[in-house]
Amino acid sequence: MNSPNSISPSYKKLDRKIRQLQKKLARQQKDSKRRNKTRTQIAKLHNQISDTRKDFLHKLSTKIVNENQVIVLEDLNVSGMLKNRKLSKAISQQGWYEFRALCEAKSEKFGKEFRVISRWEPTSQVCADCGFKWGKLDLSIRELICLNCGTHQDRDLNAARIIQKVGIGHSHDSLLAAEGR
């Protein structure tokens, strides 16, 4: 099984097996013993995916809550993201809402602070070093160089730094005003 240090588990093999069994199920005669056996196999695979996801999310949320005093998450438009046909399956399999709920519950249980920043915060549109706003970027652009300060930025790491800054009480507008921009 995956440890909390590793990336999220892959469900590709189980998905492939489910698709094969569903195709087999569609060809089988209704109310036959073999069809019922195939249905139970499919249900077991769905349960295995669910159990794997829950196990991973519990381990990861516990690790994050234990290692941090303040947990800051970005409120994402998941329903909008699910409309992207290429990403929808991968997003829905990860259980982002369940992860957020687990982090929130565990941080309350262990007396940690839990914050959620607005989905409208431009986390991937601002340089975390100087506060320069470069605007919306295509998702295919993963790395960039800030036009203002010249630092090389990884898109996700930069967004994480912005989420951290906003989560501890700084906002982009106040950062820019303090620096005279």
JSON list of C-alpha atoms in Angstrom, two decimals:
[
{"chain": "A", "resi": 1, "resn": "MET", "atom": "CA", "xyz": [0.00, 0.00, 0.00]},
{"chain": "A", "resi": 2, "resn": "ASN", "atom": "CA", "xyz": [1.11, 3.59, -0.52]},
{"chain": "A", "resi": 3, "resn": "SER", "atom": "CA", "xyz": [2.70, 5.54, 2.29]},
{"chain": "A", "resi": 4, "resn": "PRO", "atom": "CA", "xyz": [1.57, 9.13, 2.93]},
{"chain": "A", "resi": 5, "resn": "ASN", "atom": "CA", "xyz": [4.89, 10.37, 1.52]},
{"chain": "A", "resi": 6, "resn": "SER", "atom": "CA", "xyz": [4.13, 8.95, -1.90]},
{"chain": "A", "resi": 7, "resn": "ILE", "atom": "CA", "xyz": [1.83, 10.31, -4.53]},
{"chain": "A", "resi": 8, "resn": "SER", "atom": "CA", "xyz": [-1.80, 9.36, -4.79]},
{"chain": "A", "resi": 9, "resn": "PRO", "atom": "CA", "xyz": [-2.46, 5.73, -5.74]},
{"chain": "A", "resi": 10, "resn": "SER", "atom": "CA", "xyz": [-3.23, 4.91, -9.35]},
{"chain": "A", "resi": 11, "resn": "TYR", "atom": "CA", "xyz": [-6.54, 3.25, -10.12]},
{"chain": "A", "resi": 12, "resn": "LYS", "atom": "CA", "xyz": [-5.78, 2.48, -13.79]},
{"chain": "A", "resi": 13, "resn": "LYS", "atom": "CA", "xyz": [-5.47, -1.29, -13.42]},
{"chain": "A", "resi": 14, "resn": "LEU", "atom": "CA", "xyz": [-8.64, -1.58, -11.39]},
{"chain": "A", "resi": 15, "resn": "ASP", "atom": "CA", "xyz": [-10.49, 0.71, -13.82]},
{"chain": "A", "resi": 16, "resn": "ARG", "atom": "CA", "xyz": [-9.38, -1.41, -16.75]},
{"chain": "A", "resi": 17, "resn": "LYS", "atom": "CA", "xyz": [-10.57, -4.55, -14.98]},
{"chain": "A", "resi": 18, "resn": "ILE", "atom": "CA", "xyz": [-13.94, -2.91, -14.21]},
{"chain": "A", "resi": 19, "resn": "ARG", "atom": "CA", "xyz": [-14.37, -1.88, -17.86]},
{"chain": "A", "resi": 20, "resn": "GLN", "atom": "CA", "xyz": [-13.59, -5.43, -19.01]},
{"chain": "A", "resi": 21, "resn": "LEU", "atom": "CA", "xyz": [-16.05, -6.92, -16.56]},
{"chain": "A", "resi": 22, "resn": "GLN", "atom": "CA", "xyz": [-18.77, -4.40, -17.47]},
{"chain": "A", "resi": 23, "resn": "LYS", "atom": "CA", "xyz": [-18.34, -5.29, -21.13]},
{"chain": "A", "resi": 24, "resn": "LYS", "atom": "CA", "xyz": [-18.60, -8.95, -20.19]},
{"chain": "A", "resi": 25, "resn": "LEU", "atom": "CA", "xyz": [-21.68, -8.20, -18.06]},
{"chain": "A", "resi": 26, "resn": "ALA", "atom": "CA", "xyz": [-23.42, -6.46, -20.95]},
{"chain": "A", "resi": 27, "resn": "ARG", "atom": "CA", "xyz": [-23.09, -9.59, -23.09]},
{"chain": "A", "resi": 28, "resn": "GLN", "atom": "CA", "xyz": [-24.34, -12.02, -20.45]},
{"chain": "A", "resi": 29, "resn": "GLN", "atom": "CA", "xyz": [-27.90, -13.25, -20.20]},
{"chain": "A", "resi": 30, "resn": "LYS", "atom": "CA", "xyz": [-30.05, -11.48, -17.63]},
{"chain": "A", "resi": 31, "resn": "ASP", "atom": "CA", "xyz": [-30.72, -13.31, -14.34]},
{"chain": "A", "resi": 32, "resn": "SER", "atom": "CA", "xyz": [-28.02, -15.91, -14.98]},
{"chain": "A", "resi": 33, "resn": "LYS", "atom": "CA", "xyz": [-25.65, -17.17, -12.29]},
{"chain": "A", "resi": 34, "resn": "ARG", "atom": "CA", "xyz": [-22.58, -16.05, -14.24]},
{"chain": "A", "resi": 35, "resn": "ARG", "atom": "CA", "xyz": [-24.02, -12.54, -14.67]},
{"chain": "A", "resi": 36, "resn": "ASN", "atom": "CA", "xyz": [-24.62, -12.28, -10.92]},
{"chain": "A", "resi": 37, "resn": "LYS", "atom": "CA", "xyz": [-21.07, -13.47, -10.30]},
{"chain": "A", "resi": 38, "resn": "THR", "atom": "CA", "xyz": [-19.72, -10.78, -12.66]},
{"chain": "A", "resi": 39, "resn": "ARG", "atom": "CA", "xyz": [-21.86, -8.13, -10.90]},
{"chain": "A", "resi": 40, "resn": "THR", "atom": "CA", "xyz": [-20.36, -9.08, -7.53]},
{"chain": "A", "resi": 41, "resn": "GLN", "atom": "CA", "xyz": [-16.84, -8.96, -9.02]},
{"chain": "A", "resi": 42, "resn": "ILE", "atom": "CA", "xyz": [-17.51, -5.42, -10.29]},
{"chain": "A", "resi": 43, "resn": "ALA", "atom": "CA", "xyz": [-18.89, -4.35, -6.91]},
{"chain": "A", "resi": 44, "resn": "LYS", "atom": "CA", "xyz": [-15.81, -5.77, -5.14]},
{"chain": "A", "resi": 45, "resn": "LEU", "atom": "CA", "xyz": [-13.50, -3.82, -7.46]},
{"chain": "A", "resi": 46, "resn": "HIS", "atom": "CA", "xyz": [-15.45, -0.59, -6.83]},
{"chain": "A", "resi": 47, "resn": "ASN", "atom": "CA", "xyz": [-15.14, -1.23, -3.08]},
{"chain": "A", "resi": 48, "resn": "GLN", "atom": "CA", "xyz": [-11.42, -1.88, -3.45]},
{"chain": "A", "resi": 49, "resn": "ILE", "atom": "CA", "xyz": [-10.96, 1.49, -5.21]},
{"chain": "A", "resi": 50, "resn": "SER", "atom": "CA", "xyz": [-13.02, 3.23, -2.53]},
{"chain": "A", "resi": 51, "resn": "ASP", "atom": "CA", "xyz": [-11.11, 1.58, 0.32]},
{"chain": "A", "resi": 52, "resn": "THR", "atom": "CA", "xyz": [-7.74, 2.41, -1.25]},
{"chain": "A", "resi": 53, "resn": "ARG", "atom": "CA", "xyz": [-8.77, 6.06, -1.71]},
{"chain": "A", "resi": 54, "resn": "LYS", "atom": "CA", "xyz": [-10.10, 6.36, 1.86]},
{"chain": "A", "resi": 55, "resn": "ASP", "atom": "CA", "xyz": [-6.99, 4.75, 3.31]},
{"chain": "A", "resi": 56, "resn": "PHE", "atom": "CA", "xyz": [-4.69, 7.09, 1.39]},
{"chain": "A", "resi": 57, "resn": "LEU", "atom": "CA", "xyz": [-6.74, 10.20, 2.26]},
{"chain": "A", "resi": 58, "resn": "HIS", "atom": "CA", "xyz": [-6.87, 9.29, 5.97]},
{"chain": "A", "resi": 59, "resn": "LYS", "atom": "CA", "xyz": [-3.12, 8.72, 6.13]},
{"chain": "A", "resi": 60, "resn": "LEU", "atom": "CA", "xyz": [-2.32, 11.90, 4.19]},
{"chain": "A", "resi": 61, "resn": "SER", "atom": "CA", "xyz": [-4.72, 14.13, 6.14]},
{"chain": "A", "resi": 62, "resn": "THR", "atom": "CA", "xyz": [-3.44, 12.78, 9.47]},
{"chain": "A", "resi": 63, "resn": "LYS", "atom": "CA", "xyz": [0.16, 13.41, 8.41]},
{"chain": "A", "resi": 64, "resn": "ILE", "atom": "CA", "xyz": [-0.60, 16.96, 7.26]},
{"chain": "A", "resi": 65, "resn": "VAL", "atom": "CA", "xyz": [-2.57, 17.86, 10.39]},
{"chain": "A", "resi": 66, "resn": "ASN", "atom": "CA", "xyz": [0.06, 16.39, 12.73]},
{"chain": "A", "resi": 67, "resn": "GLU", "atom": "CA", "xyz": [2.96, 18.20, 11.03]},
{"chain": "A", "resi": 68, "resn": "ASN", "atom": "CA", "xyz": [1.37, 21.68, 10.76]},
{"chain": "A", "resi": 69, "resn": "GLN", "atom": "CA", "xyz": [-0.19, 24.24, 13.11]},
{"chain": "A", "resi": 70, "resn": "VAL", "atom": "CA", "xyz": [-2.19, 25.95, 10.37]},
{"chain": "A", "resi": 71, "resn": "ILE", "atom": "CA", "xyz": [-3.68, 24.15, 7.38]},
{"chain": "A", "resi": 72, "resn": "VAL", "atom": "CA", "xyz": [-4.64, 26.35, 4.43]},
{"chain": "A", "resi": 73, "resn": "LEU", "atom": "CA", "xyz": [-6.53, 24.98, 1.44]},
{"chain": "A", "resi": 74, "resn": "GLU", "atom": "CA", "xyz": [-7.73, 26.72, -1.68]},
{"chain": "A", "resi": 75, "resn": "ASP", "atom": "CA", "xyz": [-11.45, 26.49, -2.42]},
{"chain": "A", "resi": 76, "resn": "LEU", "atom": "CA", "xyz": [-11.50, 25.10, -5.96]},
{"chain": "A", "resi": 77, "resn": "ASN", "atom": "CA", "xyz": [-14.34, 25.04, -8.47]},
{"chain": "A", "resi": 78, "resn": "VAL", "atom": "CA", "xyz": [-14.35, 21.25, -8.67]},
{"chain": "A", "resi": 79, "resn": "SER", "atom": "CA", "xyz": [-17.72, 21.04, -10.44]},
{"chain": "A", "resi": 80, "resn": "GLY", "atom": "CA", "xyz": [-16.35, 23.32, -13.14]},
{"chain": "A", "resi": 81, "resn": "MET", "atom": "CA", "xyz": [-13.16, 21.26, -13.40]},
{"chain": "A", "resi": 82, "resn": "LEU", "atom": "CA", "xyz": [-15.21, 18.10, -13.86]},
{"chain": "A", "resi": 83, "resn": "LYS", "atom": "CA", "xyz": [-16.62, 19.54, -17.09]},
{"chain": "A", "resi": 84, "resn": "ASN", "atom": "CA", "xyz": [-13.17, 19.09, -18.67]},
{"chain": "A", "resi": 85, "resn": "ARG", "atom": "CA", "xyz": [-13.51, 15.65, -20.23]},
{"chain": "A", "resi": 86, "resn": "LYS", "atom": "CA", "xyz": [-9.77, 14.98, -20.14]},
{"chain": "A", "resi": 87, "resn": "LEU", "atom": "CA", "xyz": [-9.38, 15.72, -16.42]},
{"chain": "A", "resi": 88, "resn": "SER", "atom": "CA", "xyz": [-12.77, 14.76, -14.99]},
{"chain": "A", "resi": 89, "resn": "LYS", "atom": "CA", "xyz": [-12.05, 11.10, -14.26]},
{"chain": "A", "resi": 90, "resn": "ALA", "atom": "CA", "xyz": [-8.69, 11.80, -12.61]},
{"chain": "A", "resi": 91, "resn": "ILE", "atom": "CA", "xyz": [-10.16, 14.61, -10.49]},
{"chain": "A", "resi": 92, "resn": "SER", "atom": "CA", "xyz": [-13.21, 12.69, -9.37]},
{"chain": "A", "resi": 93, "resn": "GLN", "atom": "CA", "xyz": [-11.15, 9.63, -8.40]},
{"chain": "A", "resi": 94, "resn": "GLN", "atom": "CA", "xyz": [-8.94, 11.62, -6.04]},
{"chain": "A", "resi": 95, "resn": "GLY", "atom": "CA", "xyz": [-11.71, 12.57, -3.62]},
{"chain": "A", "resi": 96, "resn": "TRP", "atom": "CA", "xyz": [-10.77, 16.23, -3.08]},
{"chain": "A", "resi": 97, "resn": "TYR", "atom": "CA", "xyz": [-13.91, 17.06, -1.12]},
{"chain": "A", "resi": 98, "resn": "GLU", "atom": "CA", "xyz": [-13.35, 14.07, 1.16]},
{"chain": "A", "resi": 99, "resn": "PHE", "atom": "CA", "xyz": [-9.75, 15.19, 1.72]},
{"chain": "A", "resi": 100, "resn": "ARG", "atom": "CA", "xyz": [-10.90, 18.69, 2.68]},
{"chain": "A", "resi": 101, "resn": "ALA", "atom": "CA", "xyz": [-13.54, 17.30, 5.06]},
{"chain": "A", "resi": 102, "resn": "LEU", "atom": "CA", "xyz": [-10.99, 14.98, 6.69]},
{"chain": "A", "resi": 103, "resn": "CYS", "atom": "CA", "xyz": [-8.44, 17.79, 7.12]},
{"chain": "A", "resi": 104, "resn": "GLU", "atom": "CA", "xyz": [-11.08, 20.07, 8.59]},
{"chain": "A", "resi": 105, "resn": "ALA", "atom": "CA", "xyz": [-12.35, 17.44, 11.04]},
{"chain": "A", "resi": 106, "resn": "LYS", "atom": "CA", "xyz": [-8.88, 16.31, 12.13]},
{"chain": "A", "resi": 107, "resn": "SER", "atom": "CA", "xyz": [-7.59, 19.85, 12.57]},
{"chain": "A", "resi": 108, "resn": "GLU", "atom": "CA", "xyz": [-10.58, 20.60, 14.81]},
{"chain": "A", "resi": 109, "resn": "LYS", "atom": "CA", "xyz": [-9.99, 17.36, 16.74]},
{"chain": "A", "resi": 110, "resn": "PHE", "atom": "CA", "xyz": [-6.29, 18.08, 17.31]},
{"chain": "A", "resi": 111, "resn": "GLY", "atom": "CA", "xyz": [-6.75, 21.80, 17.97]},
{"chain": "A", "resi": 112, "resn": "LYS", "atom": "CA", "xyz": [-5.06, 22.99, 14.77]},
{"chain": "A", "resi": 113, "resn": "GLU", "atom": "CA", "xyz": [-6.17, 25.99, 12.74]},
{"chain": "A", "resi": 114, "resn": "PHE", "atom": "CA", "xyz": [-7.90, 25.28, 9.43]},
{"chain": "A", "resi": 115, "resn": "ARG", "atom": "CA", "xyz": [-8.45, 27.97, 6.79]},
{"chain": "A", "resi": 116, "resn": "VAL", "atom": "CA", "xyz": [-9.86, 28.01, 3.28]},
{"chain": "A", "resi": 117, "resn": "ILE", "atom": "CA", "xyz": [-8.98, 30.80, 0.87]},
{"chain": "A", "resi": 118, "resn": "SER", "atom": "CA", "xyz": [-11.33, 32.00, -1.84]},
{"chain": "A", "resi": 119, "resn": "ARG", "atom": "CA", "xyz": [-11.31, 30.38, -5.26]},
{"chain": "A", "resi": 120, "resn": "TRP", "atom": "CA", "xyz": [-11.11, 33.88, -6.73]},
{"chain": "A", "resi": 121, "resn": "GLU", "atom": "CA", "xyz": [-7.67, 34.53, -5.21]},
{"chain": "A", "resi": 122, "resn": "PRO", "atom": "CA", "xyz": [-5.25, 34.73, -8.19]},
{"chain": "A", "resi": 123, "resn": "THR", "atom": "CA", "xyz": [-2.81, 32.14, -6.81]},
{"chain": "A", "resi": 124, "resn": "SER", "atom": "CA", "xyz": [-1.35, 31.11, -10.17]},
{"chain": "A", "resi": 125, "resn": "GLN", "atom": "CA", "xyz": [-1.37, 34.63, -11.64]},
{"chain": "A", "resi": 126, "resn": "VAL", "atom": "CA", "xyz": [0.99, 36.43, -9.23]},
{"chain": "A", "resi": 127, "resn": "CYS", "atom": "CA", "xyz": [4.71, 36.10, -8.53]},
{"chain": "A", "resi": 128, "resn": "ALA", "atom": "CA", "xyz": [5.24, 34.92, -4.94]},
{"chain": "A", "resi": 129, "resn": "ASP", "atom": "CA", "xyz": [8.57, 36.78, -4.71]},
{"chain": "A", "resi": 130, "resn": "CYS", "atom": "CA", "xyz": [7.73, 40.29, -5.91]},
{"chain": "A", "resi": 131, "resn": "GLY", "atom": "CA", "xyz": [3.92, 40.33, -6.27]},
{"chain": "A", "resi": 132, "resn": "PHE", "atom": "CA", "xyz": [4.00, 41.06, -10.02]},
{"chain": "A", "resi": 133, "resn": "LYS", "atom": "CA", "xyz": [0.70, 40.05, -11.63]},
{"chain": "A", "resi": 134, "resn": "TRP", "atom": "CA", "xyz": [1.22, 38.32, -14.97]},
{"chain": "A", "resi": 135, "resn": "GLY", "atom": "CA", "xyz": [-2.43, 37.34, -15.51]},
{"chain": "A", "resi": 136, "resn": "LYS", "atom": "CA", "xyz": [-4.09, 34.12, -16.60]},
{"chain": "A", "resi": 137, "resn": "LEU", "atom": "CA", "xyz": [-1.90, 31.42, -18.05]},
{"chain": "A", "resi": 138, "resn": "ASP", "atom": "CA", "xyz": [-2.74, 28.36, -20.10]},
{"chain": "A", "resi": 139, "resn": "LEU", "atom": "CA", "xyz": [-2.63, 25.12, -18.05]},
{"chain": "A", "resi": 140, "resn": "SER", "atom": "CA", "xyz": [0.08, 23.75, -20.35]},
{"chain": "A", "resi": 141, "resn": "ILE", "atom": "CA", "xyz": [2.52, 26.39, -19.04]},
{"chain": "A", "resi": 142, "resn": "ARG", "atom": "CA", "xyz": [4.09, 24.73, -15.99]},
{"chain": "A", "resi": 143, "resn": "GLU", "atom": "CA", "xyz": [7.16, 26.95, -15.48]},
{"chain": "A", "resi": 144, "resn": "LEU", "atom": "CA", "xyz": [7.79, 30.63, -16.12]},
{"chain": "A", "resi": 145, "resn": "ILE", "atom": "CA", "xyz": [10.18, 33.48, -15.47]},
{"chain": "A", "resi": 146, "resn": "CYS", "atom": "CA", "xyz": [8.80, 36.56, -13.72]},
{"chain": "A", "resi": 147, "resn": "LEU", "atom": "CA", "xyz": [8.99, 39.61, -15.98]},
{"chain": "A", "resi": 148, "resn": "ASN", "atom": "CA", "xyz": [9.54, 41.91, -12.99]},
{"chain": "A", "resi": 149, "resn": "CYS", "atom": "CA", "xyz": [12.11, 40.18, -10.77]},
{"chain": "A", "resi": 150, "resn": "GLY", "atom": "CA", "xyz": [13.43, 37.54, -13.20]},
{"chain": "A", "resi": 151, "resn": "THR", "atom": "CA", "xyz": [13.00, 34.55, -10.85]},
{"chain": "A", "resi": 152, "resn": "HIS", "atom": "CA", "xyz": [12.30, 31.15, -12.35]},
{"chain": "A", "resi": 153, "resn": "GLN", "atom": "CA", "xyz": [8.92, 29.93, -11.04]},
{"chain": "A", "resi": 154, "resn": "ASP", "atom": "CA", "xyz": [7.30, 26.51, -11.03]},
{"chain": "A", "resi": 155, "resn": "ARG", "atom": "CA", "xyz": [3.59, 27.20, -11.43]},
{"chain": "A", "resi": 156, "resn": "ASP", "atom": "CA", "xyz": [2.41, 24.86, -8.66]},
{"chain": "A", "resi": 157, "resn": "LEU", "atom": "CA", "xyz": [5.11, 25.79, -6.14]},
{"chain": "A", "resi": 158, "resn": "ASN", "atom": "CA", "xyz": [4.47, 29.48, -6.78]},
{"chain": "A", "resi": 159, "resn": "ALA", "atom": "CA", "xyz": [0.73, 28.96, -6.22]},
{"chain": "A", "resi": 160, "resn": "ALA", "atom": "CA", "xyz": [1.46, 27.07, -2.99]},
{"chain": "A", "resi": 161, "resn": "ARG", "atom": "CA", "xyz": [3.58, 29.96, -1.73]},
{"chain": "A", "resi": 162, "resn": "ILE", "atom": "CA", "xyz": [0.78, 32.43, -2.58]},
{"chain": "A", "resi": 163, "resn": "ILE", "atom": "CA", "xyz": [-1.79, 30.22, -0.80]},
{"chain": "A", "resi": 164, "resn": "GLN", "atom": "CA", "xyz": [0.50, 30.18, 2.25]},
{"chain": "A", "resi": 165, "resn": "LYS", "atom": "CA", "xyz": [0.88, 33.98, 2.22]},
{"chain": "A", "resi": 166, "resn": "VAL", "atom": "CA", "xyz": [-2.84, 34.60, 1.81]},
{"chain": "A", "resi": 167, "resn": "GLY", "atom": "CA", "xyz": [-3.65, 31.93, 4.39]},
{"chain": "A", "resi": 168, "resn": "ILE", "atom": "CA", "xyz": [-1.55, 33.57, 7.11]},
{"chain": "A", "resi": 169, "resn": "GLY", "atom": "CA", "xyz": [-3.21, 36.91, 6.54]},
{"chain": "A", "resi": 170, "resn": "HIS", "atom": "CA", "xyz": [-1.41, 38.69, 3.75]},
{"chain": "A", "resi": 171, "resn": "SER", "atom": "CA", "xyz": [-3.37, 39.57, 0.65]},
{"chain": "A", "resi": 172, "resn": "HIS", "atom": "CA", "xyz": [-1.99, 40.42, -2.76]},
{"chain": "A", "resi": 173, "resn": "ASP", "atom": "CA", "xyz": [-3.38, 43.95, -2.71]},
{"chain": "A", "resi": 174, "resn": "SER", "atom": "CA", "xyz": [-1.75, 44.75, 0.63]},
{"chain": "A", "resi": 175, "resn": "LEU", "atom": "CA", "xyz": [1.56, 43.22, -0.52]},
{"chain": "A", "resi": 176, "resn": "LEU", "atom": "CA", "xyz": [1.54, 45.33, -3.65]},
{"chain": "A", "resi": 177, "resn": "ALA", "atom": "CA", "xyz": [0.54, 48.52, -1.77]},
{"chain": "A", "resi": 178, "resn": "ALA", "atom": "CA", "xyz": [3.29, 47.98, 0.83]},
{"chain": "A", "resi": 179, "resn": "GLU", "atom": "CA", "xyz": [5.90, 47.62, -1.91]},
{"chain": "A", "resi": 180, "resn": "GLY", "atom": "CA", "xyz": [4.64, 50.77, -3.70]},
{"chain": "A", "resi": 181, "resn": "ARG", "atom": "CA", "xyz": [3.42, 49.05, -6.89]}
]
